[in-house]
Coordinates of C-alpha atoms and ligand atoms in Angstrom, one line a residue:
M1 CA 0.0 0.0 0.0
E2 CA 1.0 3.6 -0.5
N3 CA 2.6 5.2 2.5
I4 CA 0.5 8.0 4.0
I5 CA 1.3 11.2 5.8
L6 CA -1.8 12.4 7.7
I7 CA -2.3 16.0 8.4
A8 CA -5.2 17.2 10.4
A9 CA -6.3 19.7 13.0
P10 CA -6.8 18.5 16.6
G11 CA -10.1 16.7 16.8
A12 CA -10.3 16.0 13.1
G13 CA -10.3 12.3 13.5
K14 CA -6.7 11.4 12.6
G15 CA -6.4 8.7 15.3
T16 CA -9.7 7.0 14.3
L17 CA -8.8 6.9 10.6
A18 CA -5.3 5.6 11.3
K19 CA -6.9 2.8 13.5
S20 CA -9.3 1.8 10.7
L21 CA -6.6 1.7 8.1
K22 CA -4.4 -0.3 10.4
S23 CA -7.0 -3.0 11.1
K24 CA -8.2 -3.2 7.5
Y25 CA -4.9 -3.1 5.6
G26 CA -2.2 -3.8 8.1
Y27 CA -0.8 -0.3 8.0
V28 CA 1.8 0.6 10.7
H29 CA 0.7 3.8 12.5
I30 CA 3.6 5.9 13.6
S31 CA 2.9 8.9 15.7
T32 CA 5.9 10.8 17.1
G33 CA 4.7 10.5 20.6
D34 CA 4.5 6.7 20.4
L35 CA 7.7 6.6 18.6
L36 CA 9.6 8.3 21.4
R37 CA 7.8 6.2 24.1
D38 CA 8.7 3.0 22.2
A39 CA 12.3 4.0 21.9
V40 CA 12.5 4.6 25.6
N41 CA 10.9 1.2 26.3
K42 CA 13.5 -0.5 24.1
G43 CA 16.2 0.8 26.3
D44 CA 19.0 0.8 23.7
D45 CA 21.5 3.7 23.5
L46 CA 19.2 5.8 21.5
G47 CA 16.3 5.1 23.9
L48 CA 18.4 6.0 26.9
R49 CA 19.4 9.3 25.3
V50 CA 15.7 10.1 24.7
K51 CA 14.8 9.0 28.3
D52 CA 17.4 11.5 29.6
I53 CA 16.1 14.3 27.5
L54 CA 12.5 13.7 28.5
A55 CA 13.4 13.3 32.1
S56 CA 15.1 16.6 32.2
G57 CA 12.0 18.2 30.7
G58 CA 13.8 19.0 27.4
L59 CA 12.5 18.7 23.8
V60 CA 13.9 15.8 21.7
D61 CA 15.9 17.4 18.9
D62 CA 15.1 16.8 15.3
E63 CA 18.2 14.8 14.6
T64 CA 17.3 12.3 17.3
V65 CA 13.7 12.0 16.0
Y66 CA 15.1 11.3 12.5
E67 CA 17.3 8.6 13.9
I68 CA 14.5 6.9 15.7
L69 CA 12.1 7.3 12.8
K70 CA 14.7 5.7 10.4
A71 CA 15.3 2.8 12.7
R72 CA 11.5 2.2 13.0
L73 CA 11.0 2.4 9.2
K74 CA 13.6 -0.2 8.7
E75 CA 11.6 -2.8 10.6
D76 CA 9.8 -5.4 8.5
D77 CA 6.2 -4.6 9.3
C78 CA 6.7 -1.2 7.7
K79 CA 6.8 -2.8 4.3
K80 CA 3.1 -3.1 4.3
G81 CA 2.8 0.7 4.4
V82 CA 3.1 3.3 7.1
I83 CA 0.9 6.1 8.3
L84 CA 2.8 9.0 9.7
D85 CA 0.9 11.1 12.2
G86 CA 2.3 14.3 13.7
F87 CA 5.4 14.3 11.5
P88 CA 6.6 16.1 9.4
R89 CA 5.6 19.3 11.1
N90 CA 7.4 21.7 8.7
V91 CA 9.1 21.8 5.4
L92 CA 12.5 21.2 6.8
Q93 CA 11.4 17.9 8.4
A94 CA 9.5 17.0 5.1
V95 CA 12.7 17.3 3.1
K96 CA 14.7 15.3 5.7
Y97 CA 11.9 12.6 5.7
E98 CA 12.3 12.2 1.9
E99 CA 16.1 11.8 2.4
I100 CA 15.4 9.0 4.9
L101 CA 12.9 7.3 2.6
S102 CA 15.2 7.4 -0.3
E103 CA 18.0 5.9 1.8
L104 CA 15.6 3.1 2.7
N105 CA 14.3 2.7 -0.8
M106 CA 10.8 3.6 0.2
N107 CA 8.2 5.8 -1.5
L108 CA 6.8 9.1 -0.1
G109 CA 3.3 7.9 -1.0
V110 CA 0.4 10.3 -0.4
V111 CA -0.3 13.2 1.9
I112 CA -3.9 13.2 3.2
V113 CA -5.3 16.3 4.8
L114 CA -8.5 15.8 6.8
D115 CA -10.6 18.9 6.3
V116 CA -13.1 19.7 9.0
E117 CA -15.0 22.9 9.6
E118 CA -13.9 24.8 12.7
E119 CA -17.5 24.8 14.2
L120 CA -17.6 21.0 14.1
L121 CA -14.1 20.7 15.7
V122 CA -15.4 22.9 18.5
K123 CA -18.3 20.4 19.1
R124 CA -16.0 17.4 18.9
I125 CA -13.6 18.9 21.4
T126 CA -15.9 20.6 23.8
G127 CA -18.2 17.6 23.9
R128 CA -15.4 15.2 24.8
R129 CA -15.7 13.4 28.1
I130 CA -13.1 10.9 29.4
C131 CA -13.6 8.2 32.0
K132 CA -11.3 8.9 34.9
D133 CA -10.9 5.2 35.6
C134 CA -10.4 3.5 32.3
G135 CA -9.7 6.4 29.9
E136 CA -12.7 5.5 27.5
I137 CA -13.7 8.6 25.4
Y138 CA -17.2 9.8 25.0
N139 CA -18.8 12.8 23.3
I140 CA -22.0 14.4 24.5
Y141 CA -22.7 16.0 21.1
N142 CA -22.3 12.8 19.1
P143 CA -25.3 10.3 19.5
M144 CA -22.9 7.4 18.6
M145 CA -20.6 8.3 21.5
T146 CA -22.8 9.5 24.3
P147 CA -22.7 7.4 27.5
K148 CA -25.9 5.4 28.3
K149 CA -26.1 7.1 31.7
E150 CA -25.0 10.7 32.0
N151 CA -21.5 11.3 33.3
T152 CA -20.9 7.6 33.8
C153 CA -18.7 5.2 31.8
D154 CA -20.5 2.4 30.0
K155 CA -17.5 0.1 30.4
C156 CA -16.5 0.4 34.0
G157 CA -19.0 2.7 35.7
G158 CA -16.4 5.3 36.4
S159 CA -17.2 9.0 36.4
L160 CA -16.4 11.1 33.3
Y161 CA -14.5 14.4 33.2
Q162 CA -13.6 17.1 30.7
R163 CA -10.0 17.9 30.1
S164 CA -9.3 21.5 31.1
D165 CA -7.9 22.4 27.7
D166 CA -10.9 20.9 25.9
N167 CA -12.7 24.3 25.8
E168 CA -13.6 26.5 22.9
E169 CA -11.1 29.2 23.5
A170 CA -8.2 26.7 23.7
L171 CA -9.4 24.9 20.6
K172 CA -9.6 28.1 18.6
S173 CA -6.1 29.1 19.5
R174 CA -4.9 25.5 18.8
Y175 CA -6.7 25.6 15.4
A176 CA -5.2 29.0 14.5
T177 CA -1.7 27.7 15.3
Y178 CA -2.4 24.5 13.3
L179 CA -3.4 26.5 10.2
E180 CA -0.5 28.8 10.4
K181 CA 2.1 26.0 10.9
T182 CA 0.6 23.6 8.4
Q183 CA 0.0 25.9 5.4
P184 CA 3.6 25.9 4.3
L185 CA 3.7 22.1 4.5
I186 CA 0.4 21.9 2.5
D187 CA 1.8 24.2 -0.2
Y188 CA 5.0 22.1 -0.3
Y189 CA 3.1 18.9 -1.0
Q190 CA 0.6 20.5 -3.3
K191 CA 3.5 21.4 -5.6
K192 CA 4.6 17.7 -5.5
N193 CA 1.1 16.7 -6.6
N194 CA 0.7 14.1 -3.9
L195 CA -1.7 16.0 -1.7
Y196 CA -5.3 15.0 -1.2
I197 CA -7.8 17.0 0.8
V198 CA -10.5 14.7 2.3
D199 CA -13.8 16.0 3.6
S200 CA -13.9 14.8 7.2
N201 CA -17.1 16.6 8.3
K202 CA -19.2 13.5 8.4
D203 CA -18.6 10.2 10.1
I204 CA -15.5 8.0 10.0
N205 CA -16.9 5.7 7.4
Y206 CA -17.4 8.5 5.0
T207 CA -13.8 9.7 5.6
L208 CA -12.5 6.1 5.2
E209 CA -14.4 5.6 1.9
Q210 CA -12.7 8.7 0.4
V211 CA -9.3 7.6 1.5
E212 CA -9.8 4.1 0.2
K213 CA -10.9 5.5 -3.2
I214 CA -7.7 7.6 -3.4
L215 CA -5.6 4.5 -2.5
N216 CA -7.4 2.3 -5.0
D217 CA -7.2 4.8 -7.8
L218 CA -3.4 5.0 -7.3
G219 CA -3.2 1.3 -7.2
D220 CA -5.0 1.0 -10.5
S221 CA -2.9 3.6 -12.2
S222 CA 0.4 1.9 -11.2
D223 CA -0.7 -1.6 -12.6
Ligands
LIG1 ZN1 -14.4 3.6 32.3

């Protein structure tokens, strides 16, 4: 399958889409957060270095991230296709990523941008409720995701809470930052002709259908 870079605003459904593609096609989902956590858990030299940086409250530098990403991409399961989530964040990282891919003889694949109206993002974010005991996620504005009993987890009966930064003001500021930071990256990939904008204003199945169509069309044309 084509490798995928996913770009989307917070709350646009990146995680859910990645999960569906993973279970349906065997994609490997690589998010930078998980990547760093996995590296630490491995406990090799690189992992120990990351652990030290994180423990001291520092930010992991780009070079280290590249190194970890490259090591991960080398692993066998990535041959089925990878979904990158949260990386690259800027054009510099995008260029470096292509260098890594070419060293590993891998293709860039497609860049998919999930497009969601800001108003809908606000609902998705401000309606989010999380179980304090098991971490299950609900949404009071989405009939498919409301708990059966108000403020109570269906799975474990724990009570639900709202994260303090899941409010409208914080979302609007996060969204503005997202647009500002992402635009240069979108322009960059648009010029490369591998960018696809997917309407993600409806449910996950609708989003998934569009993504599958993109992947299938590409598969047909390369036959
Ligand atoms: Zn629960």
